[in-house]
Coordinates of C-alpha atoms in Angstrom, one line a residue:
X853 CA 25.2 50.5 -5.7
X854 CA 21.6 49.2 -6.5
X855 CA 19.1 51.3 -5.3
X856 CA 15.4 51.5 -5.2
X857 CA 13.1 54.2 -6.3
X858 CA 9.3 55.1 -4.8
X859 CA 7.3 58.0 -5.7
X860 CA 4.3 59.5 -3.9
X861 CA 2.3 62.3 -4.1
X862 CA 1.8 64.9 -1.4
X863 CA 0.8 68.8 -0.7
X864 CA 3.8 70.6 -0.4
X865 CA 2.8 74.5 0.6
X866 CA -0.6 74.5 -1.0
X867 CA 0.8 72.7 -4.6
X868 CA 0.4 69.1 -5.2
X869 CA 4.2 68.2 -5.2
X870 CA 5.9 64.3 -6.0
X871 CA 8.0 63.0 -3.3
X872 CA 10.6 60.8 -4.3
X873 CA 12.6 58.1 -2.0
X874 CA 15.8 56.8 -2.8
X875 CA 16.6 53.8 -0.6
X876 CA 20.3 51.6 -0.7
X877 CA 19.2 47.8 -1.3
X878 CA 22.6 46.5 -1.7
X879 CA 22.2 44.4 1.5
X880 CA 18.7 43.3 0.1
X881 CA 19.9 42.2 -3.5
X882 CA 23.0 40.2 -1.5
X883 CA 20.4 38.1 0.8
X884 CA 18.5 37.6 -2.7
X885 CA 21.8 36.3 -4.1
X886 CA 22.3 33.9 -1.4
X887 CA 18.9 32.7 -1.1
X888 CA 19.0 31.7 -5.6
X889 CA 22.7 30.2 -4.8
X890 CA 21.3 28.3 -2.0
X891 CA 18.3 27.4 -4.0
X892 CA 20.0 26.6 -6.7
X893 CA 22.1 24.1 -4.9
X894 CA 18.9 22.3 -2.9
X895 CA 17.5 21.4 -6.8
X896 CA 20.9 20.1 -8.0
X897 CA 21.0 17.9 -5.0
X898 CA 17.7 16.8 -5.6
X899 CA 18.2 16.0 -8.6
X900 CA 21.4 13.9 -7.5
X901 CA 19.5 11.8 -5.1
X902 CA 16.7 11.2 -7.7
X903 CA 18.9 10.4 -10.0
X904 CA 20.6 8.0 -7.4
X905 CA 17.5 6.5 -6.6
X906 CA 16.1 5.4 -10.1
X907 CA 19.7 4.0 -10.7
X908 CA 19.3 1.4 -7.6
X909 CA 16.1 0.8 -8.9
X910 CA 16.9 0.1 -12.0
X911 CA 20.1 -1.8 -10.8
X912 CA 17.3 -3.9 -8.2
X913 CA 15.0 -4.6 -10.6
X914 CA 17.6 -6.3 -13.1
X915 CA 19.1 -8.2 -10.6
X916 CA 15.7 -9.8 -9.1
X917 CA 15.2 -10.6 -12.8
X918 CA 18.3 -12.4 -13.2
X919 CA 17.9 -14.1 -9.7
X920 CA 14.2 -15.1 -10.6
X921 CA 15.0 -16.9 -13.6
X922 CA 17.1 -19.3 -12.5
X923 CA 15.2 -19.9 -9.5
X924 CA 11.6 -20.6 -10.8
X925 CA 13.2 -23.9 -12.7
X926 CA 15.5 -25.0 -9.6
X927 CA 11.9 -25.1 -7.4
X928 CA 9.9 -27.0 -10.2
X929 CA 12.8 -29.6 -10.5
X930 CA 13.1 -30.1 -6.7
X931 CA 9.5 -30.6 -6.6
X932 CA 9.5 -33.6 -8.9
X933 CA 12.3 -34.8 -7.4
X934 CA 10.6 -35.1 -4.2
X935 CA 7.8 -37.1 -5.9
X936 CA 10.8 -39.8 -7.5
X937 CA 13.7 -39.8 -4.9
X938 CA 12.9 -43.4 -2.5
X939 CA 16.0 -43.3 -0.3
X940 CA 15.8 -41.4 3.1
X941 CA 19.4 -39.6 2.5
X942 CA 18.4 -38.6 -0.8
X943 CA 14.8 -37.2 0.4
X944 CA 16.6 -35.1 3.0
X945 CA 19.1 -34.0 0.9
X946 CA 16.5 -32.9 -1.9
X947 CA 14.2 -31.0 1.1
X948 CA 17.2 -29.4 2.1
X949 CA 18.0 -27.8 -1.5
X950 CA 14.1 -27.1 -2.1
X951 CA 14.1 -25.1 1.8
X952 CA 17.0 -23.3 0.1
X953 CA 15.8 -22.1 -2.7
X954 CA 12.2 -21.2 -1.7
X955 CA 13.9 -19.1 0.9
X956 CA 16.3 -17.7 -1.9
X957 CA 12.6 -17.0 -3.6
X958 CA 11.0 -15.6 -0.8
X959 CA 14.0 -13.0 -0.7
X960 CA 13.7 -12.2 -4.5
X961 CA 9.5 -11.6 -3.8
X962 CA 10.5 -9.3 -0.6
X963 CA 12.9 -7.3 -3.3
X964 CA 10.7 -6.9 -5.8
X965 CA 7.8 -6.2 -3.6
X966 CA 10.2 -3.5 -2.1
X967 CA 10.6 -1.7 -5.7
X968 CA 6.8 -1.8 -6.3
X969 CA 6.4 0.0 -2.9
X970 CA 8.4 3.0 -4.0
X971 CA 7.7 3.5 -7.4
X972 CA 3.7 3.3 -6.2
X973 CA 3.4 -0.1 -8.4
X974 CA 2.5 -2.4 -5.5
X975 CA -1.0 -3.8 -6.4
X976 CA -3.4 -3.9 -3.5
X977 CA -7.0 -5.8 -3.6
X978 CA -9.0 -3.9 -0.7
X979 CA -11.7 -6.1 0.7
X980 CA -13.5 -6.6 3.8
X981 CA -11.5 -8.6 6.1
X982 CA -12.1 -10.1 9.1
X983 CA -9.0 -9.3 11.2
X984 CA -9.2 -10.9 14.5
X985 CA -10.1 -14.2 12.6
X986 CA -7.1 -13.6 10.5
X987 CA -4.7 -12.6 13.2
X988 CA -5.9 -15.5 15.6
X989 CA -4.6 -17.8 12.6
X990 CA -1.5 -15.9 12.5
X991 CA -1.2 -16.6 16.3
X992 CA -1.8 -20.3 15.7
X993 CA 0.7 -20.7 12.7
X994 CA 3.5 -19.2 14.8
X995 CA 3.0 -20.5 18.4
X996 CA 4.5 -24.2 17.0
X997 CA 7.3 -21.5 15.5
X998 CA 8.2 -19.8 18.8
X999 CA 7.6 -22.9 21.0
X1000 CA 10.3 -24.5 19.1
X1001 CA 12.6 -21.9 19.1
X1002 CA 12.1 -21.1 23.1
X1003 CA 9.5 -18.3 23.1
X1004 CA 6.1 -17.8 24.4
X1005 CA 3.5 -16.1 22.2
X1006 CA 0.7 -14.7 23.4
X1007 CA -2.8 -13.1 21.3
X1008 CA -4.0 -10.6 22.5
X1009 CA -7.5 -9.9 20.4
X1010 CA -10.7 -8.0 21.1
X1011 CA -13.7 -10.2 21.6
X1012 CA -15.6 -8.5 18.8
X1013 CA -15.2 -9.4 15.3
X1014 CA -14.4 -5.7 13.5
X1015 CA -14.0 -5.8 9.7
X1016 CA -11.2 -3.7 7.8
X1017 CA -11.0 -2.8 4.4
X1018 CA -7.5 -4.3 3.7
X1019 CA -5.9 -6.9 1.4
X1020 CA -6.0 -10.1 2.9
X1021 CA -2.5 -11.3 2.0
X1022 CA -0.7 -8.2 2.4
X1023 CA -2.4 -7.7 5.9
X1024 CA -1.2 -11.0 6.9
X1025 CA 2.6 -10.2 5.2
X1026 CA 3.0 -7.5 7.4
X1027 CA 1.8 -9.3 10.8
X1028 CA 4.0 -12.0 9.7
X1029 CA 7.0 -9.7 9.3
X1030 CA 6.5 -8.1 12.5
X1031 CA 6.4 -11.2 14.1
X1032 CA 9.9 -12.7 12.4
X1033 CA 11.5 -10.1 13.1
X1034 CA 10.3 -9.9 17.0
X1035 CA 11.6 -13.8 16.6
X1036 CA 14.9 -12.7 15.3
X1037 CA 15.7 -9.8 18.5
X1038 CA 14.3 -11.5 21.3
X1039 CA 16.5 -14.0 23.2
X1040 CA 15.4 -17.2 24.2
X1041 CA 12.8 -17.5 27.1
X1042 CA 11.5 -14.1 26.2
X1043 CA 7.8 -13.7 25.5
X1044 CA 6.2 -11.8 22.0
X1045 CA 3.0 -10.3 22.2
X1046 CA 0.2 -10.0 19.6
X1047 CA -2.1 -7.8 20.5
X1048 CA -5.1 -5.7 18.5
X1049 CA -7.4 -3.1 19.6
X1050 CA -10.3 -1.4 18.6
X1051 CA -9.8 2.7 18.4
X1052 CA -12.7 4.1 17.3
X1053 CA -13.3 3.3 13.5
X1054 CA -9.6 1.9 13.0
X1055 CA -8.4 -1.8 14.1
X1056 CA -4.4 -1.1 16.0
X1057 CA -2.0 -3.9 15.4
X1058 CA 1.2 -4.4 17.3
X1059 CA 3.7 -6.4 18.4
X1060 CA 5.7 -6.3 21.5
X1061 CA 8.6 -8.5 22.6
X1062 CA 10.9 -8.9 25.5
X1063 CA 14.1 -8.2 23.6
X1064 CA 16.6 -5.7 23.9
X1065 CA 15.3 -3.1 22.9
X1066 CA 16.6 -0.2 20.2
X1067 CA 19.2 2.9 20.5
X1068 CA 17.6 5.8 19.5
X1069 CA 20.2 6.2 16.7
X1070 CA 18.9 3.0 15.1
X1071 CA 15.1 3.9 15.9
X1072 CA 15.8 6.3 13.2
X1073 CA 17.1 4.1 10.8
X1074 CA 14.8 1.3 11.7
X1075 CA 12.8 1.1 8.4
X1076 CA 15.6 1.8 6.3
X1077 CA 15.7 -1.0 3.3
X1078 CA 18.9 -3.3 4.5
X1079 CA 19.5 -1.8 7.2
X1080 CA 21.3 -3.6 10.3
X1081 CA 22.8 -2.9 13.5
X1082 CA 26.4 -3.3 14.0
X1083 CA 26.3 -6.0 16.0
X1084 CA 23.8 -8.1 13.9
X1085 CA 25.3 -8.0 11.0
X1086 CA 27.6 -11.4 11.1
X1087 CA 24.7 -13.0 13.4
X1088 CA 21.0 -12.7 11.4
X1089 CA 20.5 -14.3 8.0
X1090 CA 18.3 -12.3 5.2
X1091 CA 18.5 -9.1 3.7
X1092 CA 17.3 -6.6 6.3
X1093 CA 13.8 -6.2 4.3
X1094 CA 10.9 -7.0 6.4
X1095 CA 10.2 -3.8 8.5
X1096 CA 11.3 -2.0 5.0
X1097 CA 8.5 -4.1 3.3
X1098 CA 5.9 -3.4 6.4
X1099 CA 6.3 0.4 6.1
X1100 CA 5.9 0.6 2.9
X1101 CA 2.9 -2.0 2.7
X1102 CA 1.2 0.0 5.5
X1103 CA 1.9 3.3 3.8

């Protein structure tokens, strides 16, 4: 039985006497037991996951190679193509293979922008930025885009001019993901919303559609890399990236 031993020193009828204290810590040294076990099984399934993670990385990163090499000589040879082809068949067909493949690319640069993001390796060049001038050339860009499609868009921007320290082009990524992916839930007819407000020292983006909004069981999973509802996964295009990307750019 483990036991614990304290000592202390008292008067005991006029003499200075020890006291000792024997005390039963069986129940103690069991809860200390548990607690290394369960410790012990939180660091080996950390280690797990970790070890999990650097593999998909890894795995990630050598595919977007292999993908980017072959893609970088399919866009340059489309692009003279363009320049030589005379025929009106042969110019669609060639735009429709060069539409292809930059999309292909822009997918590869999500991917590879989505491993810099969590191994900390995404560069960022922080510089003033005018956002609302930004943003209200984001709105015109898109309004041609949504028009098309069925949508209204509408900007939403303060009057004042307020300058953030942000990088330009990831700034505008984000916005632009936001915006696709409003594009991508909200049926036709609907209306998308830009809007920006000033909070103090800060500059709040958002973007607010009229779609059908989001379970709370996918809420949580909302930012997950590749992630897709049931019911979207046969209908949208792409690789379930951009919010992914947005989260980690903002972060």
């Amino acid at each position: 039985v483990p036991i614990e031993l304290t000592s202390a020193r008292t008067i005991y009828r006029g003499k200075l006497a020890n006291v000792i204290f024997i005390r039963d810590i069986t129940e103690r040294k069991q809860a200390q037991e548990k607690l290394q076990v369960l410790y012990e099984q939180e660091r080996d399934i950390r280690q797990q996951l970790e070890e999990e993670v650097r593999k998909r990385t890894e795995f990630t990163r050598a595919l977007v190679h292999e993908l980017k090499t072959p893609i970088t000589p399919v866009l340059a040879a489309t692009e003279l193509l363009l320049e030589e082809v005379k025929g009106e068949r042969s110019q669609k067909l060639v735009q429709s293979i060069d539409r292809s493949a930059s999309n292909l690319n822009r997918r590869i640069d999500e991917l590879m922008d989505l491993i810099r993001g969590e191994t900390g390796m995404l560069p960022l060049n922080l510089m003033p930025v005018d956002a609302v001038s930004l943003l209200r050339d984001i709105g015109y860009e898109m309004t041609p885009v949504a028009l098309r499609d069925g949508y209204s868009l509408t900007v939403d921007l303060p009057s004042s001019n307020p300058v953030v320290s942000a990088d330009r082009d990831r700034f505008r990524q984000v916005v632009m993901n936001l915006l696709n992916n409003a594009l991508k839930f909200t049926p036709p007819g609907g209306e998308i919303t830009l809007r920006a407000r000033e909070e103090g020292a800060n500059l709040s983006v958002e973007v607010q559609d009229t779609g059908p909004g989001i379970n709370k069981e996918d809420q949580k999973r909302l930012f997950d890399p590749y992630y897709r509802r049931v019911e979207d996964r046969e209908r949208l295009s792409g690789l379930g990236l951009g919010l992914a990307l947005a989260k980690s750019l903002v972060e």
